mmCIF file of C-alpha atoms in Angstrom:
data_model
loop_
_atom_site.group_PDB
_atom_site.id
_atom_site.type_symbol
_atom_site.label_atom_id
_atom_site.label_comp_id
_atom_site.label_asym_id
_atom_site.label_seq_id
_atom_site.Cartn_x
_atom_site.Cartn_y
_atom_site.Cartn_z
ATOM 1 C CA UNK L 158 0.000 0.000 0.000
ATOM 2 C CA UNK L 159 2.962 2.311 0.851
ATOM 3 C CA UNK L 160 4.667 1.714 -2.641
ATOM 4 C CA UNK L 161 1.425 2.658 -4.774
ATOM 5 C CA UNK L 162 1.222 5.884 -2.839
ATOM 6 C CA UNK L 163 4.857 6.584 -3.371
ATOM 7 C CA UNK L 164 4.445 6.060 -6.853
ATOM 8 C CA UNK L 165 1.462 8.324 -6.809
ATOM 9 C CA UNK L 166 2.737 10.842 -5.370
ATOM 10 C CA UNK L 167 6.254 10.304 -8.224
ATOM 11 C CA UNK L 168 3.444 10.987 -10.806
ATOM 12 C CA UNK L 169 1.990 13.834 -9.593
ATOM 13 C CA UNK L 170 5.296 15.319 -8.831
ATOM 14 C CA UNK L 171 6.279 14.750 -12.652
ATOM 15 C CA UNK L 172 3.364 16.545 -13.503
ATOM 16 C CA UNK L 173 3.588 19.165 -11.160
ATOM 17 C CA UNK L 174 7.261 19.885 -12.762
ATOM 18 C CA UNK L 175 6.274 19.522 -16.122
ATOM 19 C CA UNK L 176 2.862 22.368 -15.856
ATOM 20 C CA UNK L 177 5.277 24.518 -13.862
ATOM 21 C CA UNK L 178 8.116 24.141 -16.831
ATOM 22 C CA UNK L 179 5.414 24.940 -19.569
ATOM 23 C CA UNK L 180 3.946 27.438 -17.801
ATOM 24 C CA UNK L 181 7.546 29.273 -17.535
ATOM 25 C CA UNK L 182 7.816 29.196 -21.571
ATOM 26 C CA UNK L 183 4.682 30.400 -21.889
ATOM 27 C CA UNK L 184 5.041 33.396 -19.905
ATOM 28 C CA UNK L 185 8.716 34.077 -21.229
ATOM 29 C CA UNK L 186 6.961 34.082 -24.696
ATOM 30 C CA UNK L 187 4.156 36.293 -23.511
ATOM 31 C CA UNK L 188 6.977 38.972 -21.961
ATOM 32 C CA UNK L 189 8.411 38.917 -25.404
ATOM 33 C CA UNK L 190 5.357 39.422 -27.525
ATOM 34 C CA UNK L 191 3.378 41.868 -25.223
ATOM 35 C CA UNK L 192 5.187 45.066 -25.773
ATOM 36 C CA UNK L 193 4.500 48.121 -28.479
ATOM 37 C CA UNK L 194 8.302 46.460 -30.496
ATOM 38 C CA UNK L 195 7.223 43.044 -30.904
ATOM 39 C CA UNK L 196 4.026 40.913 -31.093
ATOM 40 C CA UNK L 197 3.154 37.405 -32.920
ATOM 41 C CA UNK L 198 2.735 38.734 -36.060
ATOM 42 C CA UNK L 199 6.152 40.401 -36.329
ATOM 43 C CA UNK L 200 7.543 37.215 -34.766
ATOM 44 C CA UNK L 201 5.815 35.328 -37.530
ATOM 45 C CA UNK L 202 7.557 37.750 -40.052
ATOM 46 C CA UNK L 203 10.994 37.023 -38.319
ATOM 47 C CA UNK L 204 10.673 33.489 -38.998
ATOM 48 C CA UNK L 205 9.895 33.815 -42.634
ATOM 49 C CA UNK L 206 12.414 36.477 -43.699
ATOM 50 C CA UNK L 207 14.720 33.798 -45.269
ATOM 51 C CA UNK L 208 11.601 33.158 -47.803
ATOM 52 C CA UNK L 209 10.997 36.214 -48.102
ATOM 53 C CA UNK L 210 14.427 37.398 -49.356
ATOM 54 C CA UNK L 211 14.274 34.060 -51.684
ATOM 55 C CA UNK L 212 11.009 35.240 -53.394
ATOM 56 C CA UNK L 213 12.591 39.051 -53.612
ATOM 57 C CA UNK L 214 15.769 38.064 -55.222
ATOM 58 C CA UNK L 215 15.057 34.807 -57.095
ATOM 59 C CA UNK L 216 11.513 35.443 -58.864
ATOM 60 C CA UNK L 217 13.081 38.394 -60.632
ATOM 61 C CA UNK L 218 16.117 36.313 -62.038
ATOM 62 C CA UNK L 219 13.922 33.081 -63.134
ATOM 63 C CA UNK L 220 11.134 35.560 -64.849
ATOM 64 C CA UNK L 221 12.884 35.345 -68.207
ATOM 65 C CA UNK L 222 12.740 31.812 -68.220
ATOM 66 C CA UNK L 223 9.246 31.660 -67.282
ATOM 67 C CA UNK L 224 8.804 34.107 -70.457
ATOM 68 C CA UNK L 225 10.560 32.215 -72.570
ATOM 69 C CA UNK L 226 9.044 28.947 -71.105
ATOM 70 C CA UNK L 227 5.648 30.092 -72.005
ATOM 71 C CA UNK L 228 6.105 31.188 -75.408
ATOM 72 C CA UNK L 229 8.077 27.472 -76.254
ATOM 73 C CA UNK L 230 5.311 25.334 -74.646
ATOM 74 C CA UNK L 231 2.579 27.964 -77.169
ATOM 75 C CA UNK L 232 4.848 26.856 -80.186
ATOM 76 C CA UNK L 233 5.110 23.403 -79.585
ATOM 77 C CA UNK L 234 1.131 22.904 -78.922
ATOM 78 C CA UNK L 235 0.455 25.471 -82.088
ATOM 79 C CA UNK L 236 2.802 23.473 -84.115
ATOM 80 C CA UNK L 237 1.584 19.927 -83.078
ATOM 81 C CA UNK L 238 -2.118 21.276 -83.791
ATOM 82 C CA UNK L 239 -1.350 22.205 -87.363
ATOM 83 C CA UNK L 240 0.779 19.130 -87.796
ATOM 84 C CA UNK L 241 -2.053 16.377 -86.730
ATOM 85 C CA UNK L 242 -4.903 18.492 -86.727
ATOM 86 C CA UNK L 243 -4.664 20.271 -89.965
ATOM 87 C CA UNK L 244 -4.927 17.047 -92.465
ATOM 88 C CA UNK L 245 -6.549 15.113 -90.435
ATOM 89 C CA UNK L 246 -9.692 17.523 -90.792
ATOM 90 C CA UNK L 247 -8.574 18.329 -93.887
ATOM 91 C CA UNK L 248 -9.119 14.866 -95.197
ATOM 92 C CA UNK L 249 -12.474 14.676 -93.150
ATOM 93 C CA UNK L 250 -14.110 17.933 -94.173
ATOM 94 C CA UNK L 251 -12.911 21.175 -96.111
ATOM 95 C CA UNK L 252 -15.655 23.429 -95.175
ATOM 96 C CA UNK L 253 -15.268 22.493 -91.623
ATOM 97 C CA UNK L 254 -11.474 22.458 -91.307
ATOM 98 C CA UNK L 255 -11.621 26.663 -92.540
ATOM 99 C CA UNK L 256 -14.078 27.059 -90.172
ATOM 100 C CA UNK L 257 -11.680 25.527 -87.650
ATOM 101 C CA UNK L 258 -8.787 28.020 -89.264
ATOM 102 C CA UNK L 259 -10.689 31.096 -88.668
ATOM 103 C CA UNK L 260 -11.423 30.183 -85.036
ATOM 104 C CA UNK L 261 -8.368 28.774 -83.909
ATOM 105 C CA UNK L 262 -6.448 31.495 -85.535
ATOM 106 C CA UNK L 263 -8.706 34.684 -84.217
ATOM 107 C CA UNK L 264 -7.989 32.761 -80.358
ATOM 108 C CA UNK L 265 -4.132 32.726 -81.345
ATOM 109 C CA UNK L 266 -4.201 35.927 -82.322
ATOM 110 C CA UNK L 267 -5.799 37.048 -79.071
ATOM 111 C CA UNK L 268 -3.360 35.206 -76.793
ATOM 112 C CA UNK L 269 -0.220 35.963 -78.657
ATOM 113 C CA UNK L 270 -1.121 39.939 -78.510
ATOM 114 C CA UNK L 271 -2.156 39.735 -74.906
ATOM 115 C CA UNK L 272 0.330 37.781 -73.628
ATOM 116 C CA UNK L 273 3.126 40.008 -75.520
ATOM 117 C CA UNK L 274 1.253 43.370 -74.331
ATOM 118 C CA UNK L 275 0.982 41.829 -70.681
ATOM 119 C CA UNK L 276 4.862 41.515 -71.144
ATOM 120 C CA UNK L 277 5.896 44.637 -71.929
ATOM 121 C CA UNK L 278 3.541 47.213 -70.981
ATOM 122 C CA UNK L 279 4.481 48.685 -67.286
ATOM 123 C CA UNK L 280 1.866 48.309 -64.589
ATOM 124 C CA UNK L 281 2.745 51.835 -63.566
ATOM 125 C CA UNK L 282 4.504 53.790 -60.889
ATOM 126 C CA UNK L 283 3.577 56.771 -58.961
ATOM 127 C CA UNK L 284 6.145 59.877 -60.665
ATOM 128 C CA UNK L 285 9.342 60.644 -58.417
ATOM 129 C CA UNK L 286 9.586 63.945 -57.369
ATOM 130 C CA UNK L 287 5.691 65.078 -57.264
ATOM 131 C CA UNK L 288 3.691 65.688 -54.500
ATOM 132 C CA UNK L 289 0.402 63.566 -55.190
ATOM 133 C CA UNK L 290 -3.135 65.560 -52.909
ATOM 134 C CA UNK L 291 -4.391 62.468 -52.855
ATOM 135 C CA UNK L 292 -1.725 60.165 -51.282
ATOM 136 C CA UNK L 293 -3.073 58.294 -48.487
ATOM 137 C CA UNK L 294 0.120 56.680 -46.769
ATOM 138 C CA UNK L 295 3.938 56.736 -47.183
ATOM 139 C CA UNK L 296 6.221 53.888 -48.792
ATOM 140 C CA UNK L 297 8.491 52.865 -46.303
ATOM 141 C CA UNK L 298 10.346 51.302 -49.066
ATOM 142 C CA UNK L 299 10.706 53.848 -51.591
ATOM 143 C CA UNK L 300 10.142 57.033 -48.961
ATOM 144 C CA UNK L 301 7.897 58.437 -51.254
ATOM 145 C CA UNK L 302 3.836 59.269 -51.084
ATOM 146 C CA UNK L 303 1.368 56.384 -52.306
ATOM 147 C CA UNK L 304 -1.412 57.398 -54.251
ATOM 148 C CA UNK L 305 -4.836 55.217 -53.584
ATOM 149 C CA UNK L 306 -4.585 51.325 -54.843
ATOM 150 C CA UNK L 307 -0.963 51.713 -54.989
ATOM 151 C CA UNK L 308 1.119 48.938 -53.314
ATOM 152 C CA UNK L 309 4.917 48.183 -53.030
ATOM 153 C CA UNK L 310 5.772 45.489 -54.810
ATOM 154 C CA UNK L 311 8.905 43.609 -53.393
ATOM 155 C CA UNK L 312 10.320 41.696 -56.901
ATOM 156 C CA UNK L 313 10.252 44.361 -59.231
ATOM 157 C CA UNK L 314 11.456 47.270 -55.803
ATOM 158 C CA UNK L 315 9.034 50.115 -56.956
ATOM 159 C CA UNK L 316 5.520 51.481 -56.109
ATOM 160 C CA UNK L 317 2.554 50.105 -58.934
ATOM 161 C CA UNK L 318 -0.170 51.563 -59.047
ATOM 162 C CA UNK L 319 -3.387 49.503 -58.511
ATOM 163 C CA UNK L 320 -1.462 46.553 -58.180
ATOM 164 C CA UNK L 321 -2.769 43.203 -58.762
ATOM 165 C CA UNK L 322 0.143 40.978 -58.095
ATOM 166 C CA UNK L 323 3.667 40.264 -59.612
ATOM 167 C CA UNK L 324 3.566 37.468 -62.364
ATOM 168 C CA UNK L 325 6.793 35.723 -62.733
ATOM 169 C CA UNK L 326 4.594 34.335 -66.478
ATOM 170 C CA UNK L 327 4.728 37.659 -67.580
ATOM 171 C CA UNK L 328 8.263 38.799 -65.691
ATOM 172 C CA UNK L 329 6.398 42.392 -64.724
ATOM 173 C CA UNK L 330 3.914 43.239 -62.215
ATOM 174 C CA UNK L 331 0.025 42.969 -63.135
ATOM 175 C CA UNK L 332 -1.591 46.707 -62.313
ATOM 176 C CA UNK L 333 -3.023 49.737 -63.531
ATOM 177 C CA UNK L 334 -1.769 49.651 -66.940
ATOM 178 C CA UNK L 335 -1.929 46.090 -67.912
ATOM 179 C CA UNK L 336 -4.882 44.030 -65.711
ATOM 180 C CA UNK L 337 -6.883 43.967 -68.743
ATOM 181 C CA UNK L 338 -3.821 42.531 -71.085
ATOM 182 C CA UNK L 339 -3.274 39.926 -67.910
ATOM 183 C CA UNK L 340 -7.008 38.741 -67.603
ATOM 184 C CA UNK L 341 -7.430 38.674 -71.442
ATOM 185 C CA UNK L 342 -4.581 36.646 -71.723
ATOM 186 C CA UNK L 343 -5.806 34.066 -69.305
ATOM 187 C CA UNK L 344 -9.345 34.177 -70.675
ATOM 188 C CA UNK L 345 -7.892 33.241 -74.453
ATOM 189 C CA UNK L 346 -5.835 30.821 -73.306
ATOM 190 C CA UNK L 347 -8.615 28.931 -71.451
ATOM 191 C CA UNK L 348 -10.685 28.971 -74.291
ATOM 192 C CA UNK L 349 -8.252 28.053 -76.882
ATOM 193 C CA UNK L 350 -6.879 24.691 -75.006
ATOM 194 C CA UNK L 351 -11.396 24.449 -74.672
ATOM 195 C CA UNK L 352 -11.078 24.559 -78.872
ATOM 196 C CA UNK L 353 -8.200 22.175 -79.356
ATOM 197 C CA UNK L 354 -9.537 19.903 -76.685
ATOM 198 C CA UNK L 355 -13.272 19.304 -78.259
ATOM 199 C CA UNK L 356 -11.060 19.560 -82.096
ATOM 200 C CA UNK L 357 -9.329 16.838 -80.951
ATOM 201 C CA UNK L 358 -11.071 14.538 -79.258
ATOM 202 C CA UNK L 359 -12.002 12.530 -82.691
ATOM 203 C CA UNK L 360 -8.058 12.456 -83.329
ATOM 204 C CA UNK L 361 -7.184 10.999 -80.111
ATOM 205 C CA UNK L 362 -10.202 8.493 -79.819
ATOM 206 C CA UNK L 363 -8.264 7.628 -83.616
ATOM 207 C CA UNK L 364 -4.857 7.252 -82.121
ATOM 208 C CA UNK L 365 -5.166 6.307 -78.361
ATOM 209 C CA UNK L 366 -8.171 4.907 -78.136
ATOM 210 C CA UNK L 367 -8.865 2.238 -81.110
ATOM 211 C CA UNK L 368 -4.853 2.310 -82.147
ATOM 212 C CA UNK L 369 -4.082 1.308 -78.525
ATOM 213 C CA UNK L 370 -1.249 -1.515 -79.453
ATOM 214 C CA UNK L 371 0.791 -2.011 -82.985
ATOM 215 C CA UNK L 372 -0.482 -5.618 -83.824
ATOM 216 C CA UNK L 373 -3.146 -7.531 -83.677
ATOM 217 C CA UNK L 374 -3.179 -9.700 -80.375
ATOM 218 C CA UNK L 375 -5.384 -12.571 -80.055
ATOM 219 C CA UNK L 376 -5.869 -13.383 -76.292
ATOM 220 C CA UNK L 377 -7.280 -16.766 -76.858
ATOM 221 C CA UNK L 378 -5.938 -18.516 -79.596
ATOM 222 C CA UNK L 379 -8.644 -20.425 -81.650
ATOM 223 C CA UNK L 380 -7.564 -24.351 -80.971
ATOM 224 C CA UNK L 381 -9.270 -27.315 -82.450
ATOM 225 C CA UNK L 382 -11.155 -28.019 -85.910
ATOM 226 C CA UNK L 383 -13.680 -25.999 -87.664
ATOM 227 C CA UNK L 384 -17.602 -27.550 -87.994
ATOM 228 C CA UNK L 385 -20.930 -27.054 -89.377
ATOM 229 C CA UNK L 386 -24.218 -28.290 -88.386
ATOM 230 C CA UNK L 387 -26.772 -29.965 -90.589
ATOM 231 C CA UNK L 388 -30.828 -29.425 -90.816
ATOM 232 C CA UNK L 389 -31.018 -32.779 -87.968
ATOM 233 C CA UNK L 390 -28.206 -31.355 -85.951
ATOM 234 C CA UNK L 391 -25.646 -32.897 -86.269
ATOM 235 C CA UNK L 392 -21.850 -31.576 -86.451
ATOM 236 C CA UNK L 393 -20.286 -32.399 -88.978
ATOM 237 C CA UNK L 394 -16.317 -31.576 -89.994
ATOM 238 C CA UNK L 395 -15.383 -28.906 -92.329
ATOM 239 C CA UNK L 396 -12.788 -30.377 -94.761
ATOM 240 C CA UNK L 397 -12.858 -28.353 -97.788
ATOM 241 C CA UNK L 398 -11.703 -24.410 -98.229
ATOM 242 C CA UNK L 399 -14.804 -23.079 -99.255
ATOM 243 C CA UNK L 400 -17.508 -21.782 -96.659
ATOM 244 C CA UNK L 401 -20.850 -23.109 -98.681
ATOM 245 C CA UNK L 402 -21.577 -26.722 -100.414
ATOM 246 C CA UNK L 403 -22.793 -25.480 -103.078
ATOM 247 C CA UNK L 404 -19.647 -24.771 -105.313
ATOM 248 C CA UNK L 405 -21.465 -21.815 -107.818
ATOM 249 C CA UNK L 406 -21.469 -19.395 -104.530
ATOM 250 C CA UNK L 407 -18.336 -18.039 -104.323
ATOM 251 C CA UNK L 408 -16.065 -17.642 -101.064
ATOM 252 C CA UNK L 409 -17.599 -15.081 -98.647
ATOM 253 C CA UNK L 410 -15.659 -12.084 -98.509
ATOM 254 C CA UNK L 411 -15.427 -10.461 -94.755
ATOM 255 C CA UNK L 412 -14.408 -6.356 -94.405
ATOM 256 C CA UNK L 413 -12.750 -6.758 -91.613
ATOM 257 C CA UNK L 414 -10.979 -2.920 -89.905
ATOM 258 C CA UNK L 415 -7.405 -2.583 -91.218
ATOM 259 C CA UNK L 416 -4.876 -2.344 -87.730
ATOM 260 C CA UNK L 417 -3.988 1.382 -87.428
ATOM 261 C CA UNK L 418 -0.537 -0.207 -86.471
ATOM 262 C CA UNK L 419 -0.220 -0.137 -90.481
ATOM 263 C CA UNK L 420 -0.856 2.976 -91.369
ATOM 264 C CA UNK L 421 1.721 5.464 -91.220
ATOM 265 C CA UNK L 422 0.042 7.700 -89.379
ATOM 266 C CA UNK L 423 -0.254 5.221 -86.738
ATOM 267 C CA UNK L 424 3.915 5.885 -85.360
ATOM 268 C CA UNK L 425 4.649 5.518 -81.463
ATOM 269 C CA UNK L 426 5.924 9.406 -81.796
ATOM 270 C CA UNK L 427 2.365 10.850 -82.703
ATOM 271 C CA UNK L 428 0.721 8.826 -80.152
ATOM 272 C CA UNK L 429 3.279 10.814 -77.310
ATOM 273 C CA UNK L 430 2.925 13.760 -79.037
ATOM 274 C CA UNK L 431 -0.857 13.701 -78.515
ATOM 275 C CA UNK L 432 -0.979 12.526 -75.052
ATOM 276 C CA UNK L 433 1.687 15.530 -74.273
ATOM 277 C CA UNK L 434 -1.421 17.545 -75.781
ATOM 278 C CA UNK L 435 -4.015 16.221 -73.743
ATOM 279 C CA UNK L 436 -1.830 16.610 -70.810
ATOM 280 C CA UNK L 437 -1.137 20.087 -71.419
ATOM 281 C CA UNK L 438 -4.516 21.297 -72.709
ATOM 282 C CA UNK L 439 -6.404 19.969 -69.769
ATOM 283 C CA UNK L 440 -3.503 21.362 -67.447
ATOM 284 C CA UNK L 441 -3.911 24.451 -68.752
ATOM 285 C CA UNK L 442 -7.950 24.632 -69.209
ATOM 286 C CA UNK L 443 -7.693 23.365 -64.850
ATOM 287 C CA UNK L 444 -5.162 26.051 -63.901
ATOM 288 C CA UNK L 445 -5.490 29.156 -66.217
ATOM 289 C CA UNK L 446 -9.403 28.190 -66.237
ATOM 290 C CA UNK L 447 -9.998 28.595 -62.003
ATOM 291 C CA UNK L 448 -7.580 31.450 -62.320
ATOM 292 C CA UNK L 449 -9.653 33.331 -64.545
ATOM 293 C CA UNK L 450 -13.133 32.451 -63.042
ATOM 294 C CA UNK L 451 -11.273 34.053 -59.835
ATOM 295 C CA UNK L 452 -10.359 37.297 -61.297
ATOM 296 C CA UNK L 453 -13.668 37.415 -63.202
ATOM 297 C CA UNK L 454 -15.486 37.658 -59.199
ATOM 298 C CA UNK L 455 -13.203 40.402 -58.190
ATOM 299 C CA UNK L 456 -13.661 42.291 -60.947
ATOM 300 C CA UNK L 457 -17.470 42.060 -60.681
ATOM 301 C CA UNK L 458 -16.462 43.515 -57.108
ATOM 302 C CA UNK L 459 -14.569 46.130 -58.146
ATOM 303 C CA UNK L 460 -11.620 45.052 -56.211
ATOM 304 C CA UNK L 461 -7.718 43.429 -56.641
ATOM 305 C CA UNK L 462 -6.186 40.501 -55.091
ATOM 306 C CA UNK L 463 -4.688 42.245 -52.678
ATOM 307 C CA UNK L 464 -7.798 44.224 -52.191
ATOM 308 C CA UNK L 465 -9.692 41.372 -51.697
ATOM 309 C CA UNK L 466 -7.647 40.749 -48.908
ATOM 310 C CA UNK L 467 -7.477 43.920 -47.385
ATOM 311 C CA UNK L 468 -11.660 44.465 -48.007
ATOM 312 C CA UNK L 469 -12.376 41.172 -46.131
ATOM 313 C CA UNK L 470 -10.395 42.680 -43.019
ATOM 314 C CA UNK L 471 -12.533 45.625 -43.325
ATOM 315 C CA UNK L 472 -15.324 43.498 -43.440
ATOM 316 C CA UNK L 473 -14.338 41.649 -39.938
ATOM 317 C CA UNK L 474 -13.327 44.567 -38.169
ATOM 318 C CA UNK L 475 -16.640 46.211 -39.238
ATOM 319 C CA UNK L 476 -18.622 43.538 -38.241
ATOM 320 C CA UNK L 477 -17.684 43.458 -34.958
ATOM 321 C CA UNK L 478 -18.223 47.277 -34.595
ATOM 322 C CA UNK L 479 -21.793 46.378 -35.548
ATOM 323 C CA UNK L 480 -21.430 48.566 -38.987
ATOM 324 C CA UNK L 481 -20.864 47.142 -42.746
ATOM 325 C CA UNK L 482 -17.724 48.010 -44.927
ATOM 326 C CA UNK L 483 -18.813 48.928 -48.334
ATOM 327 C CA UNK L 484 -15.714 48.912 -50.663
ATOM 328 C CA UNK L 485 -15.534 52.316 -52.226
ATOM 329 C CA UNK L 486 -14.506 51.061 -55.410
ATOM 330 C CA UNK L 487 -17.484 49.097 -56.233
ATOM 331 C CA UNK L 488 -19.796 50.563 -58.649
ATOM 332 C CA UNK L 489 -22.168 48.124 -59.384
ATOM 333 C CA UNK L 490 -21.216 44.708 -61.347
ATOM 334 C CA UNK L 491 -22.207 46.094 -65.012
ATOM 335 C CA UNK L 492 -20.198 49.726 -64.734
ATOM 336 C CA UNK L 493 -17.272 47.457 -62.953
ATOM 337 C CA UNK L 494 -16.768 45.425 -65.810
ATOM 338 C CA UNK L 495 -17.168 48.377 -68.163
ATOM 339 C CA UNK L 496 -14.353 50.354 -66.617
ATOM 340 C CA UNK L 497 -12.315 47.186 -66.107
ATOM 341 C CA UNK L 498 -12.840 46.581 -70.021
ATOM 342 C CA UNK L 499 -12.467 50.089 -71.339
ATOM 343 C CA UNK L 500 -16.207 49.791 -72.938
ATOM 344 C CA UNK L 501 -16.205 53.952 -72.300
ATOM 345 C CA UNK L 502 -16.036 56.685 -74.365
ATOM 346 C CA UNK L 503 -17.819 54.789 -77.563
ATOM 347 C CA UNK L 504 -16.019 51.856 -77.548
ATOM 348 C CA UNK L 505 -17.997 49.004 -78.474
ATOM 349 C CA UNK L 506 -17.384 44.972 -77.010
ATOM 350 C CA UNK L 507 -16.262 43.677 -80.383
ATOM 351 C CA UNK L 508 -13.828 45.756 -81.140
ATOM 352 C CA UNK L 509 -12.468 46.538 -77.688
ATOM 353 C CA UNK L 510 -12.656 42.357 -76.346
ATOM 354 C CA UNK L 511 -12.994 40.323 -79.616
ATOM 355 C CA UNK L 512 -10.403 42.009 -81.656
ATOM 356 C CA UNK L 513 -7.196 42.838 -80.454
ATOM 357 C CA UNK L 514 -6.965 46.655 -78.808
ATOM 358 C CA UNK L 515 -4.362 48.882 -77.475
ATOM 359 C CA UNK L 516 -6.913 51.359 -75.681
ATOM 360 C CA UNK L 517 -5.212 52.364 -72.151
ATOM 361 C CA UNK L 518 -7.584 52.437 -68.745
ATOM 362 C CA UNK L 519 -9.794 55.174 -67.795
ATOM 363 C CA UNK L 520 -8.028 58.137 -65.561
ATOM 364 C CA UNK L 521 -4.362 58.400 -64.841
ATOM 365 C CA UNK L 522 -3.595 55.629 -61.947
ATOM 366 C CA UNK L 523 -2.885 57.868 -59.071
ATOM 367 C CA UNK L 524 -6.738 58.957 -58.301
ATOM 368 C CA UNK L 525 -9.898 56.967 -58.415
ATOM 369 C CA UNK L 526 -13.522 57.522 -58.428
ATOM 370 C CA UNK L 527 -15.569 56.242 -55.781
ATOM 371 C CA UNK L 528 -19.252 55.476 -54.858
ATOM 372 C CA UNK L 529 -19.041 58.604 -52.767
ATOM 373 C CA UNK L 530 -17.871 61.184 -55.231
ATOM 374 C CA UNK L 531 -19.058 59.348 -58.855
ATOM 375 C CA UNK L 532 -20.308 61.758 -61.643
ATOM 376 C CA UNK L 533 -23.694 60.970 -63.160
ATOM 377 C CA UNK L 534 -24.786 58.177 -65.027
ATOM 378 C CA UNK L 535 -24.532 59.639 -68.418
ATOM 379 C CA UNK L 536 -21.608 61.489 -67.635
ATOM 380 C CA UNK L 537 -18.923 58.958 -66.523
ATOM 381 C CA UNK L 538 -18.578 56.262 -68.047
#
């Protein structure tokens, strides 16, 4: 009886020690975050300064090859689309293969101008050496005045105005001056891997599907001797070549499918080459596809990623006040999309979407309309 108590009391000891010990690490981590110097979130940002300085110094220097990345993976799935595609509708239909021309080639068009515009059109950057009225903070970064929607961006080292994000695809920031070339892009893209997907499905059903080995393979090899049956029943041996007794009909003649695996179309090479397609295409439809359906929702808000961000803050810290954030860049989703387009001014949706355009955004980048201070309806837009 005297050694269970001992060990009890052993246990509780070790218990005792161990509360005490975590308790004292607790409170040494409290002292350290509960001052106006330091708190958990700075901590946090401690901790993931080596990243940090990765993504600052490396995304810059691997941009070119993302570039250049980009346009060789477009060339390759171009190329292998006129190289397979082309005859093989071709040879199916002429009238439907120059429909397929005009198409594919008004959705290349798109994406190649885009993409290239996206490239080498500046987001924008407040002016050195002018005091901006309307700045609302200072850049701790670049000492200098922000004007509204204007963020630092840590890659490229400079203010941009309404800044999206950086894109290490397009090796420049994504703001003021070239969302629309960015979210075109993506929406172009999406829809022409949509094209060569639903094109193609008839080729690859040819070439993966039914041309699925290069012989003909019989699993169960036909053993014994062949027979017929009589009007009473009964089975009697086939001996002679031909398939009928009477000798005026002549040998029946079967159309059996000729083995793709002997047409020289039919080569192990175009059979990778496709499923490196379908790979790619349906990659690319997943990825660029979610990224535009994304952008496309805070655009209808009138917002930016890293508005979207900031806005849903607002929200919280509103909501708790017992009073609701309205974002004051949100005009509505028709006039959003307008602006976002450039559909002011006379511009009309074919032109300015459909065809390729060079039309810069409303205003200058360093002020901004808002719900509060919005001209009339058939003044602006």
């Amino acid at each position: 009886m005297a050694r269970i108590t001992w060990r009890t009391s052993s246990t509780q000891n070790l218990v005792s020690k161990f509360r005490l010990r975590w308790s004292y690490m607790m409170h040494c981590w409290h002292s350290l975050t509960f001052n106006a110097h330091m708190n958990s979130s700075y901590a946090t940002d401690v901790c993931m300064t080596p990243i940090f300085w990765i993504v600052d110094n490396y995304t810059h220097c691997l941009g070119p090859f993302f570039v250049v990345g980009t346009a060789v993976l477009t060339t390759a799935v171009v190329s292998i689309a006129y190289w397979i595609g082309l005859p093989f509708w071709w040879a199916k239909s002429q009238a439907a293969t120059i429909v397929l021309l005009i198409i594919g080639n008004w959705l290349l068009l798109n994406i190649i101008f885009h993409y290239v515009m996206g490239v080498i059109t500046p987001a924008g950057q407040p002016p050195e050496g002018v005091s901006h009225v309307e700045a609302v903070s200072m850049c701790s970064k670049c000492i200098s005045p922000k004007p509204p929607r204007t963020h630092h961006c840590s890659v490229c080292n400079r203010c941009i105005l309404k800044m999206d994000h950086h894109c290490p695809w397009l090796n420049n920031c994504v703001g003021y001056a070239n969302h629309r070339y960015f979210f075109l892009y993506m929406v172009y893209t999406t829809l022409g891997c949509l094209f060569l997907i639903v094109a193609g499905v008839e080729i690859g059903y040819k070439y993966l599907w039914l041309d699925h080995s290069e012989h003909w393979t019989e699993l169960e090899p036909l053993e014994g001797h062949p027979v017929k049956f009589n009007q009473s029943g009964h089975v009697i041996a086939v001996t002679h070549p031909n398939e009928y007794d009477d000798i005026l009909l002549p040998p029946a003649v079967h159309h059996l499918p000729t083995p793709m695996a002997d047409s020289p179309d039919a080569t192990p090479t175009r059979r990778r080459v496709l499923w490196f397609m379908a790979v790619v295409n349906v990659a690319v439809v997943i990825a660029l596809g979610s990224l535009s359906i994304w952008h496309a929702k805070l655009i209808t808000r009138g917002e930016t990623s890293i508005e979207a961000h900031i806005n849903e803050a607002e929200r919280k810290r509103f909501l708790q006040l017992k009073r609701v954030y309205i974002n004051p860049y949100n005009f509505g989703t028709k006039k959003n999309w307008k602006l976002f387009l450039g559909l002011v001014r006379g511009r009309s949706f074919w032109r300015t979407v459909l065809l390729p355009s060079w039309h810069k955004p409303e205003g200058n980048g360093l002020s901004f309309h808002t719900v509060h201070d919005a001209p009339f309806e058939d003044e602006w837009p």
